[in-house]
Structures are given as C-alpha cells and as structure tokens.
Coordinates of N, CA and C in Angstrom, one line a residue:
M1 N -18.6 17.2 8.1 CA -17.5 16.5 8.7 C -16.2 17.3 8.5
R2 N -15.4 17.4 9.6 CA -14.2 18.1 9.5 C -13.2 17.5 8.5
K3 N -12.4 18.3 7.9 CA -11.4 17.8 6.9 C -10.5 16.7 7.4
E4 N -10.0 16.8 8.6 CA -9.1 15.8 9.1 C -9.9 14.4 9.3
N5 N -11.1 14.5 9.7 CA -11.9 13.3 9.8 C -12.2 12.6 8.4
R6 N -12.4 13.4 7.4 CA -12.6 12.9 5.9 C -11.3 12.2 5.4
V7 N -10.2 12.9 5.8 CA -8.9 12.4 5.3 C -8.7 11.0 6.1
I8 N -8.8 10.9 7.3 CA -8.6 9.7 8.1 C -9.6 8.6 7.6
E9 N -10.8 9.0 7.5 CA -11.9 8.0 7.0 C -11.5 7.5 5.6
S10 N -11.0 8.4 4.7 CA -10.6 7.9 3.4 C -9.4 7.0 3.4
I11 N -8.5 7.3 4.2 CA -7.3 6.4 4.4 C -7.7 5.0 5.0
L12 N -8.6 5.0 6.0 CA -9.0 3.8 6.6 C -9.8 2.9 5.6
W13 N -10.7 3.5 4.8 CA -11.4 2.7 3.8 C -10.5 2.2 2.7
S14 N -9.5 3.0 2.3 CA -8.5 2.5 1.3 C -7.7 1.4 1.9
I15 N -7.4 1.4 3.2 CA -6.6 0.3 3.7 C -7.5 -1.0 3.7
A16 N -8.8 -0.8 3.9 CA -9.8 -1.9 3.9 C -9.8 -2.6 2.5
L17 N -10.0 -1.7 1.4 CA -10.0 -2.2 0.1 C -9.9 -1.0 -0.8
P18 N -8.9 -1.1 -1.7 CA -8.7 0.0 -2.7 C -9.9 0.3 -3.5
G19 N -10.3 1.5 -3.5 CA -11.6 1.9 -4.3 C -12.7 2.3 -3.4
F20 N -12.8 1.7 -2.1 CA -13.9 2.0 -1.2 C -14.0 3.5 -0.9
A21 N -12.9 4.2 -0.7 CA -12.9 5.6 -0.4 C -13.4 6.4 -1.5
Q22 N -12.9 6.0 -2.7 CA -13.4 6.7 -3.9 C -14.9 6.6 -4.1
I23 N -15.4 5.5 -3.8 CA -16.9 5.2 -3.9 C -17.5 6.1 -2.8
L24 N -17.0 6.0 -1.6 CA -17.6 6.8 -0.5 C -17.6 8.3 -0.9
N25 N -16.5 8.7 -1.6 CA -16.5 10.2 -2.1 C -17.3 10.5 -3.3
G26 N -18.1 9.5 -3.8 CA -19.0 9.6 -4.9 C -18.3 9.6 -6.3
Q27 N -17.0 9.1 -6.3 CA -16.2 9.0 -7.5 C -16.3 7.5 -8.0
L28 N -17.4 7.1 -8.5 CA -17.7 5.8 -8.9 C -16.8 5.4 -10.2
L29 N -16.5 6.3 -11.0 CA -15.7 6.0 -12.2 C -14.2 5.7 -11.8
K30 N -13.8 6.2 -10.7 CA -12.5 5.8 -10.2 C -12.6 4.6 -9.3
G31 N -13.5 4.6 -8.3 CA -13.7 3.6 -7.3 C -13.9 2.2 -7.8
I32 N -14.9 2.1 -8.7 CA -15.3 0.7 -9.2 C -14.1 0.1 -10.0
P33 N -13.3 0.8 -10.8 CA -12.2 0.2 -11.4 C -11.1 -0.3 -10.4
F34 N -10.9 0.6 -9.4 CA -9.9 0.2 -8.3 C -10.3 -1.1 -7.7
V35 N -11.6 -1.2 -7.3 CA -12.1 -2.4 -6.7 C -12.0 -3.6 -7.6
L36 N -12.3 -3.5 -8.9 CA -12.2 -4.5 -9.8 C -10.8 -4.9 -10.0
F37 N -9.8 -4.0 -10.1 CA -8.4 -4.3 -10.3 C -7.9 -5.1 -9.0
E38 N -8.4 -4.6 -7.9 CA -8.0 -5.3 -6.6 C -8.5 -6.7 -6.6
V39 N -9.7 -6.9 -7.0 CA -10.2 -8.3 -7.1 C -9.5 -9.1 -8.1
L40 N -9.2 -8.6 -9.3 CA -8.5 -9.3 -10.4 C -7.1 -9.7 -9.9
I41 N -6.3 -8.8 -9.3 CA -5.0 -9.1 -8.7 C -5.1 -10.1 -7.6
N42 N -6.0 -9.8 -6.7 CA -6.2 -10.7 -5.5 C -6.4 -12.2 -5.9
I43 N -7.4 -12.4 -6.8 CA -7.7 -13.7 -7.3 C -6.5 -14.4 -8.0
N44 N -5.9 -13.6 -8.9 CA -4.8 -14.2 -9.7 C -3.5 -14.4 -8.8
A45 N -3.3 -13.7 -7.9 CA -2.2 -13.9 -7.0 C -2.5 -14.8 -5.9
N46 N -3.7 -15.3 -5.8 CA -4.1 -16.2 -4.7 C -3.9 -15.6 -3.3
F47 N -4.1 -14.2 -3.3 CA -3.8 -13.4 -2.1 C -4.6 -13.8 -0.9
N48 N -5.9 -14.0 -1.0 CA -6.7 -14.3 0.2 C -6.2 -15.5 0.9
E49 N -5.9 -16.6 0.1 CA -5.4 -17.8 0.7 C -4.0 -17.6 1.3
V50 N -3.2 -16.8 0.7 CA -1.9 -16.4 1.2 C -2.0 -15.7 2.5
I51 N -3.0 -14.8 2.6 CA -3.2 -14.1 3.9 C -3.7 -15.1 5.0
R52 N -4.6 -15.9 4.6 CA -5.1 -16.9 5.6 C -4.0 -17.8 6.1
L53 N -3.2 -18.3 5.2 CA -2.1 -19.1 5.6 C -1.0 -18.4 6.4
S54 N -0.8 -17.1 6.1 CA 0.1 -16.3 6.9 C -0.4 -16.1 8.3
F55 N -1.7 -15.8 8.4 CA -2.3 -15.5 9.7 C -2.4 -16.7 10.6
T56 N -2.4 -17.9 10.0 CA -2.3 -19.1 10.8 C -0.9 -19.7 11.0
G57 N 0.1 -18.9 10.5 CA 1.5 -19.4 10.8 C 2.0 -20.3 9.8
Q58 N 1.4 -20.6 8.7 CA 1.8 -21.5 7.7 C 2.6 -20.7 6.5
I59 N 3.7 -20.2 7.0 CA 4.4 -19.2 6.1 C 5.0 -20.0 4.9
E60 N 5.6 -21.1 5.0 CA 6.2 -21.8 3.8 C 5.1 -22.2 2.8
E61 N 3.9 -22.6 3.3 CA 2.8 -22.9 2.4 C 2.3 -21.7 1.8
A62 N 2.2 -20.5 2.5 CA 1.8 -19.2 2.0 C 2.7 -18.8 0.8
I63 N 4.0 -19.0 1.0 CA 5.0 -18.6 0.0 C 4.8 -19.5 -1.3
A64 N 4.5 -20.8 -1.0 CA 4.4 -21.8 -2.1 C 3.1 -21.4 -2.9
N65 N 2.1 -20.8 -2.2 CA 0.8 -20.6 -2.9 C 0.7 -19.2 -3.6
T66 N 1.8 -18.4 -3.5 CA 1.8 -17.1 -4.0 C 2.1 -17.1 -5.5
N67 N 1.3 -16.3 -6.3 CA 1.7 -16.0 -7.7 C 2.3 -14.6 -7.7
Y68 N 3.6 -14.6 -7.7 CA 4.4 -13.3 -7.5 C 4.2 -12.5 -8.7
Q69 N 4.0 -13.0 -9.9 CA 3.8 -12.2 -11.1 C 2.6 -11.3 -11.0
W70 N 1.6 -11.8 -10.3 CA 0.4 -10.9 -10.0 C 0.5 -10.1 -8.8
L71 N 1.0 -10.6 -7.8 CA 1.0 -9.9 -6.4 C 1.9 -8.7 -6.5
M72 N 2.9 -8.7 -7.4 CA 3.8 -7.5 -7.5 C 3.1 -6.2 -7.9
F73 N 1.9 -6.4 -8.6 CA 1.1 -5.3 -9.0 C 0.4 -4.7 -7.8
Y74 N 0.1 -5.4 -6.7 CA -0.7 -5.0 -5.6 C -0.3 -3.8 -4.9
P75 N 1.0 -3.6 -4.5 CA 1.4 -2.5 -3.7 C 1.2 -1.2 -4.5
C76 N 1.5 -1.1 -5.8 CA 1.2 0.1 -6.5 C -0.2 0.5 -6.6
L77 N -1.0 -0.5 -6.9 CA -2.5 -0.2 -6.9 C -3.0 0.2 -5.5
Y78 N -2.5 -0.5 -4.6 CA -2.9 -0.3 -3.1 C -2.6 1.2 -2.7
F79 N -1.3 1.5 -2.9 CA -0.9 2.9 -2.3 C -1.3 4.0 -3.3
F80 N -1.5 3.7 -4.6 CA -2.0 4.7 -5.4 C -3.4 5.1 -5.1
A81 N -4.3 4.0 -4.9 CA -5.7 4.3 -4.5 C -5.7 5.0 -3.2
M82 N -4.8 4.7 -2.3 CA -4.8 5.3 -0.9 C -4.4 6.8 -1.1
W83 N -3.4 7.1 -1.9 CA -3.0 8.5 -2.2 C -4.2 9.2 -2.8
D84 N -4.8 8.7 -3.8 CA -5.9 9.3 -4.5 C -7.0 9.6 -3.5
A85 N -7.4 8.7 -2.6 CA -8.4 9.0 -1.6 C -7.9 10.1 -0.7
F86 N -6.8 10.0 -0.2 CA -6.1 11.0 0.7 C -6.3 12.4 0.1
K87 N -5.8 12.5 -1.2 CA -5.8 13.8 -1.9 C -7.3 14.3 -2.2
D88 N -8.2 13.4 -2.5 CA -9.5 13.8 -2.8 C -10.3 14.2 -1.6
A89 N -9.9 13.7 -0.4 CA -10.5 14.0 0.8 C -10.0 15.3 1.4
G90 N -9.1 15.9 0.8 CA -8.6 17.2 1.2 C -7.2 17.2 1.8
G91 N -6.5 16.0 1.8 CA -5.1 15.9 2.2 C -4.2 16.2 1.0
G92 N -2.9 16.1 1.4 CA -1.9 16.2 0.3 C -1.8 17.6 -0.3
K93 N -2.1 18.7 0.4 CA -2.0 20.0 -0.1 C -0.6 20.6 -0.2
E94 N 0.2 20.0 0.7 CA 1.7 20.4 0.8 C 2.4 19.7 -0.3
P95 N 3.4 20.5 -0.9 CA 4.1 19.9 -2.0 C 4.9 18.5 -1.6
F96 N 5.0 17.6 -2.5 CA 5.6 16.3 -2.2 C 4.9 15.4 -1.2
S97 N 3.7 15.6 -1.0 CA 2.9 14.8 -0.1 C 2.7 13.4 -0.5
Y98 N 2.9 13.2 -1.8 CA 2.7 11.9 -2.4 C 4.0 11.0 -2.1
L99 N 5.1 11.5 -1.7 CA 6.3 10.7 -1.6 C 6.2 9.6 -0.5
P100 N 5.6 9.7 0.7 CA 5.4 8.6 1.5 C 4.7 7.4 0.9
F101 N 3.7 7.7 0.1 CA 2.8 6.7 -0.6 C 3.7 6.0 -1.6
V102 N 4.4 6.8 -2.4 CA 5.2 6.3 -3.5 C 6.3 5.4 -3.0
F103 N 7.0 5.8 -1.9 CA 8.1 5.0 -1.4 C 7.6 3.8 -0.6
S104 N 6.4 3.8 0.0 CA 5.9 2.7 0.6 C 5.6 1.7 -0.5
A105 N 5.0 2.1 -1.6 CA 4.7 1.2 -2.7 C 6.0 0.5 -3.2
Y106 N 7.1 1.3 -3.4 CA 8.3 0.8 -3.9 C 8.9 -0.3 -2.9
L107 N 9.0 0.1 -1.6 CA 9.5 -0.8 -0.7 C 8.7 -2.0 -0.4
V108 N 7.4 -1.9 -0.4 CA 6.5 -3.1 -0.2 C 6.8 -4.1 -1.4
T109 N 6.9 -3.4 -2.6 CA 7.1 -4.4 -3.8 C 8.4 -5.1 -3.6
L110 N 9.4 -4.4 -3.2 CA 10.7 -5.1 -2.9 C 10.6 -6.1 -1.8
G111 N 9.7 -5.8 -0.8 CA 9.4 -6.7 0.3 C 8.8 -8.0 -0.3
I112 N 7.9 -7.9 -1.2 CA 7.3 -9.0 -1.8 C 8.3 -9.9 -2.5
I113 N 9.3 -9.2 -3.2 CA 10.2 -10.0 -4.0 C 11.2 -10.8 -3.0
Y114 N 11.6 -10.2 -2.0 CA 12.6 -10.7 -1.0 C 12.0 -11.5 0.1
S115 N 10.6 -11.5 0.2 CA 10.0 -12.0 1.4 C 10.3 -13.6 1.6
P116 N 10.5 -14.4 0.6 CA 10.9 -15.8 0.9 C 12.3 -16.0 1.5
Y117 N 13.1 -15.0 1.3 CA 14.5 -15.2 1.6 C 15.0 -14.4 2.9
V118 N 14.3 -13.3 3.3 CA 14.7 -12.5 4.4 C 14.2 -13.2 5.8
K119 N 15.3 -13.3 6.6 CA 14.9 -13.8 8.0 C 15.2 -12.7 9.0
I120 N 14.3 -12.6 9.9 CA 14.4 -11.6 11.0 C 14.4 -12.5 12.3
F121 N 15.6 -12.4 13.0 CA 15.8 -13.2 14.1 C 15.7 -14.7 13.8
G122 N 16.1 -15.1 12.7 CA 16.1 -16.5 12.2 C 14.8 -17.0 11.7
V123 N 13.9 -16.1 11.5 CA 12.5 -16.5 11.1 C 12.2 -15.8 9.8
V124 N 11.7 -16.6 8.8 CA 11.1 -16.1 7.6 C 9.7 -15.6 7.9
L125 N 9.5 -14.2 7.7 CA 8.2 -13.7 8.0 C 7.2 -14.0 6.8
G126 N 7.7 -14.1 5.6 CA 6.9 -14.4 4.6 C 6.2 -13.3 3.8
I127 N 5.3 -13.7 2.9 CA 4.8 -12.9 1.9 C 3.8 -11.8 2.4
V128 N 3.3 -11.9 3.6 CA 2.3 -11.0 4.1 C 3.1 -10.0 5.2
W129 N 3.7 -10.7 6.1 CA 4.3 -9.9 7.2 C 5.5 -9.0 6.9
F130 N 6.5 -9.6 6.1 CA 7.7 -8.9 5.7 C 7.3 -7.6 4.8
P131 N 6.5 -7.8 3.8 CA 6.1 -6.6 3.1 C 5.4 -5.5 3.9
M132 N 4.6 -6.0 4.8 CA 3.9 -5.0 5.8 C 5.0 -4.2 6.5
L133 N 6.0 -4.9 7.0 CA 7.1 -4.2 7.7 C 7.8 -3.3 6.8
C134 N 7.9 -3.6 5.5 CA 8.5 -2.6 4.6 C 7.8 -1.3 4.4
T135 N 6.5 -1.3 4.9 CA 5.8 0.0 4.7 C 6.5 1.0 5.6
L136 N 7.0 0.6 6.8 CA 7.5 1.6 7.7 C 8.7 2.4 7.1
P137 N 9.7 1.6 6.6 CA 10.9 2.4 6.0 C 10.4 3.1 4.8
G138 N 9.4 2.6 4.1 CA 8.9 3.4 2.9 C 8.3 4.7 3.3
L139 N 7.5 4.7 4.4 CA 7.0 5.9 4.9 C 8.1 6.9 5.4
A140 N 9.1 6.3 6.1 CA 10.2 7.1 6.7 C 11.0 7.7 5.6
V141 N 11.3 6.9 4.5 CA 12.1 7.5 3.4 C 11.3 8.6 2.7
G142 N 10.0 8.4 2.4 CA 9.2 9.3 1.8 C 9.1 10.6 2.6
L143 N 8.8 10.5 3.9 CA 8.6 11.6 4.8 C 10.0 12.4 4.8
L144 N 11.2 11.7 5.0 CA 12.4 12.3 5.0 C 12.7 13.1 3.7
L145 N 12.5 12.4 2.6 CA 12.7 13.1 1.3 C 11.8 14.3 1.1
K146 N 10.6 14.2 1.5 CA 9.6 15.3 1.4 C 10.2 16.5 2.3
R147 N 10.7 16.2 3.5 CA 11.1 17.3 4.3 C 12.4 17.9 3.7
I148 N 13.3 17.1 3.2 CA 14.5 17.7 2.6 C 14.1 18.5 1.4
L149 N 13.2 18.0 0.5 CA 12.8 18.9 -0.6 C 12.1 20.1 -0.2
L150 N 11.3 20.1 0.8 CA 10.7 21.3 1.3 C 11.6 22.3 1.8
M151 N 12.6 21.8 2.5 CA 13.6 22.7 3.1 C 14.5 23.3 2.0
S152 N 14.8 22.6 1.0 CA 15.6 23.1 -0.1 C 14.7 24.2 -0.9
M153 N 13.4 24.0 -1.0 CA 12.5 25.0 -1.6 C 12.5 26.3 -0.8
K154 N 12.6 26.2 0.5 CA 12.5 27.4 1.3 C 13.8 28.2 1.2
K155 N 14.9 27.5 0.9 CA 16.2 28.1 0.9 C 16.3 29.0 -0.4
D156 N 15.6 28.5 -1.5 CA 15.7 29.2 -2.7 C 14.9 30.5 -2.8

C-alpha cells in the first residue's frame, strides 16, 4: 500500500475510534489502551447519548446530559491518538507537523467549554456541533503556525 493511502487510512480509522489505527498498524500495546480510554471517557461523559440527542436536534437536552468534567478529556485523547496514527503510518515527517492536531485539541476543548453559551445566527449549536466547528480554526491556526515556524527556520 502506498504511504499516502496508509496515512489517510490511519486518519480515517482514528476518526472512527481512537486506537483503531494503532491496532490496524499492529501496535496493540498502544491501540488497546486508546480504545479503553475512549470507552471510559465516552461512558462517563454520557457522550453517545449526547451525540444521539444532538443528531436528533435536542440540543438543550444534550447539554443537560453532558458530564463536562469527563468530556473535556476527549479532544486531547482523540487528537493525540490521531496524531500518533498519522505519524506511525508515515506522515508527520516535516517539522511541526503535530501543530494542527495540538491546536485542534485545544480549540475543541474550548468549544466544549463554551458550547452551551455560543450562538451562531441565534442558534445554540451545542456540545457536538460547536466543538466540531472549532476543529477548523484549530487546524488553520496549527497550519499557519507551522508555516511561520518553517519559514523562520529557513531564514536562519
């Protein structure tokens, strides 16, 4: 399999469930704990029910059912597992390649914190949709910072 395909496959399995890509890559000692941590956080945060409620448009009920103390762990686990899978599949060879993952984790965590309060066009998007939107500026900030740092390295 071509390197680009392995990288994309790893990212997509990590999006599905943290740890799946590591298991796919034969790294059971990393993959199984990622899956177990995801399940632990998911259950304690009541995340599957929150996702179900969000997808059916019951945003206020989703917010009320969220255990924020647990859910705030999720973005860091999620994006770290994704970065790890990306790197192990052959991606991330360029310096600072981790920055889009890190800033996505940061901004999605902030998105979780502020999701009950932020309105877009007068609508509260809630605990699933607003943090997902926060991924985009996280990626943008991470990519921009990576580019700036790489340009400053070339000048030296």
